[in-house]
Tab-separated table of C-alpha atoms in Angstrom:
chain	number	residue	atom	x	y	z
A	22	MET	CA	100.655	54.264	18.557
A	23	PRO	CA	98.093	56.614	20.132
A	24	GLN	CA	94.550	55.332	20.222
A	25	LYS	CA	91.974	57.283	18.226
A	26	ILE	CA	89.273	58.936	20.329
A	27	ILE	CA	85.965	58.045	18.706
A	28	TYR	CA	83.440	60.822	18.156
A	29	LYS	CA	85.856	63.258	19.788
A	30	ASP	CA	84.249	66.530	18.647
A	31	LEU	CA	80.668	65.373	19.139
A	32	SER	CA	81.310	63.927	22.593
A	33	TYR	CA	83.184	67.070	23.631
A	34	ASP	CA	80.258	69.247	22.534
A	35	ILE	CA	77.772	67.018	24.382
A	36	VAL	CA	79.787	67.450	27.586
A	37	LYS	CA	79.907	71.220	26.989
A	38	ALA	CA	76.108	71.166	26.656
A	39	ALA	CA	75.854	69.234	29.935
A	40	PHE	CA	78.005	71.866	31.665
A	41	GLU	CA	75.742	74.585	30.249
A	42	VAL	CA	72.686	72.839	31.707
A	43	HIS	CA	74.372	72.281	35.072
A	44	ASN	CA	75.597	75.884	35.240
A	45	HIS	CA	71.999	77.078	34.837
A	46	LEU	CA	70.227	74.497	37.012
A	47	GLY	CA	72.864	73.461	39.556
A	48	PRO	CA	72.830	70.134	41.422
A	49	GLY	CA	69.909	68.682	43.369
A	50	LEU	CA	67.203	68.219	40.738
A	51	LEU	CA	65.628	65.048	39.414
A	52	GLU	CA	67.369	63.274	36.535
A	53	LYS	CA	64.331	63.783	34.284
A	54	LEU	CA	64.639	67.590	34.591
A	55	TYR	CA	68.290	67.509	33.537
A	56	GLU	CA	67.340	65.224	30.654
A	57	ARG	CA	64.714	67.661	29.392
A	58	ALA	CA	67.086	70.622	29.687
A	59	LEU	CA	69.891	68.716	27.943
A	60	ILE	CA	67.554	67.825	25.079
A	61	ILE	CA	66.746	71.519	24.638
A	62	GLU	CA	70.462	72.369	24.634
A	63	LEU	CA	71.427	69.592	22.200
A	64	LEU	CA	68.586	70.387	19.800
A	65	ALA	CA	69.659	74.046	19.837
A	66	ARG	CA	73.110	72.843	18.748
A	67	GLY	CA	71.542	71.024	15.790
A	68	TYR	CA	71.811	67.414	16.972
A	69	LYS	CA	69.356	64.608	16.349
A	70	ILE	CA	68.015	63.192	19.619
A	71	GLU	CA	66.199	59.946	20.399
A	72	GLN	CA	64.694	59.950	23.881
A	73	GLN	CA	63.758	56.971	26.068
A	74	LYS	CA	64.381	54.450	23.281
A	75	ALA	CA	63.448	50.888	24.221
A	76	ILE	CA	65.752	48.095	23.069
A	77	VAL	CA	65.374	44.385	23.719
A	78	ALA	CA	67.408	42.437	26.243
A	79	LYS	CA	68.158	38.859	25.224
A	80	TYR	CA	69.389	35.652	26.776
A	81	LYS	CA	70.450	32.928	24.316
A	82	ASP	CA	68.541	34.666	21.526
A	83	GLN	CA	65.360	34.797	23.619
A	84	ILE	CA	63.867	38.169	24.527
A	85	ILE	CA	63.800	38.537	28.303
A	86	GLY	CA	62.842	42.182	28.603
A	87	LYS	CA	63.915	45.605	27.506
A	88	HIS	CA	66.372	48.350	28.275
A	89	VAL	CA	65.301	51.982	28.048
A	90	LEU	CA	68.073	54.310	26.885
A	91	ASP	CA	67.974	57.873	28.199
A	92	LEU	CA	69.194	59.539	24.991
A	93	ILE	CA	70.912	58.699	21.728
A	94	VAL	CA	72.625	61.590	19.943
A	95	ASN	CA	73.078	61.550	16.152
A	96	ASP	CA	72.428	57.788	16.048
A	97	CYS	CA	75.889	57.122	17.488
A	98	ILE	CA	76.354	58.109	21.156
A	99	ILE	CA	74.253	56.806	24.036
A	100	LEU	CA	73.826	59.188	26.948
A	101	GLU	CA	73.162	57.576	30.314
A	102	LEU	CA	72.172	60.403	32.630
A	103	LYS	CA	72.456	60.341	36.402
A	104	ALA	CA	71.688	62.700	39.271
A	105	VAL	CA	73.634	60.970	42.045
A	106	THR	CA	76.433	61.999	44.400
A	107	GLU	CA	78.951	59.878	42.483
A	108	VAL	CA	79.097	57.607	39.465
A	109	LEU	CA	79.608	53.988	40.469
A	110	PRO	CA	81.100	51.130	38.431
A	111	ILE	CA	77.594	49.664	37.990
A	112	HIS	CA	76.532	52.819	36.124
A	113	LYS	CA	79.377	52.340	33.638
A	114	GLN	CA	78.539	48.638	33.327
A	115	GLN	CA	74.925	49.569	32.590
A	116	ALA	CA	76.113	51.833	29.759
A	117	LEU	CA	78.340	49.058	28.404
A	118	SER	CA	75.409	46.628	28.358
A	119	TYR	CA	73.443	49.203	26.335
A	120	LEU	CA	76.333	49.482	23.881
A	121	LYS	CA	76.497	45.723	23.456
A	122	ALA	CA	72.733	45.495	22.932
A	123	THR	CA	72.734	48.238	20.275
A	124	GLY	CA	76.096	47.592	18.619
A	125	LEU	CA	77.061	51.238	19.132
A	126	GLU	CA	80.616	52.183	20.088
A	127	LEU	CA	80.351	54.998	22.616
A	128	ALA	CA	78.280	55.928	25.642
A	129	LEU	CA	78.695	58.888	27.943
A	130	VAL	CA	77.607	58.535	31.550
A	131	ILE	CA	76.832	62.094	32.608
A	132	ASN	CA	76.154	62.874	36.257
A	133	PHE	CA	74.414	66.108	37.219
A	134	GLY	CA	74.135	65.267	40.940
A	135	ALA	CA	77.578	66.420	42.055
A	136	SER	CA	78.782	69.988	42.529
A	137	ARG	CA	80.305	69.762	39.007
A	138	VAL	CA	79.130	67.737	36.034
A	139	GLN	CA	80.907	64.404	35.820
A	140	SER	CA	81.271	62.665	32.490
A	141	HIS	CA	82.650	59.199	31.813
A	142	ARG	CA	83.339	57.655	28.411
A	143	VAL	CA	82.383	53.999	27.997
A	144	VAL	CA	83.639	52.324	24.820
A	145	ASN	CA	82.330	49.106	23.318
A	146	THR	CA	85.566	47.425	22.264
A	147	LYS	CA	83.643	44.371	21.011
A	148	LYS	CA	81.352	46.174	18.594
A	149	ASN	CA	78.901	43.850	16.821
């Protein structure tokens, strides 16, 4: 049985927005500049955006620090933005740890640092 793609339309439109930003700005800028441009693009498409949201990191129910999420779109998809030459496994693991901490199901790791936008879906299969 085929697996259902969660938030298919929304995630597709987010990636389209990232391509729009990259087509205008190109590679080589700081991550923060892509983030600001992507926020403008996503707001223009009517999405709700939370920016730089802090969430607690815990060890055995004790708070040990915080994570800061780049963006959350429509209260359901975490965007972890990068401006690096390539996305590494640690970047995907970082997104997964954010999903586990929030209980959300989907994160997109979006990299603006390459010649083309790269997007990777990270799914929390053990949703809280």
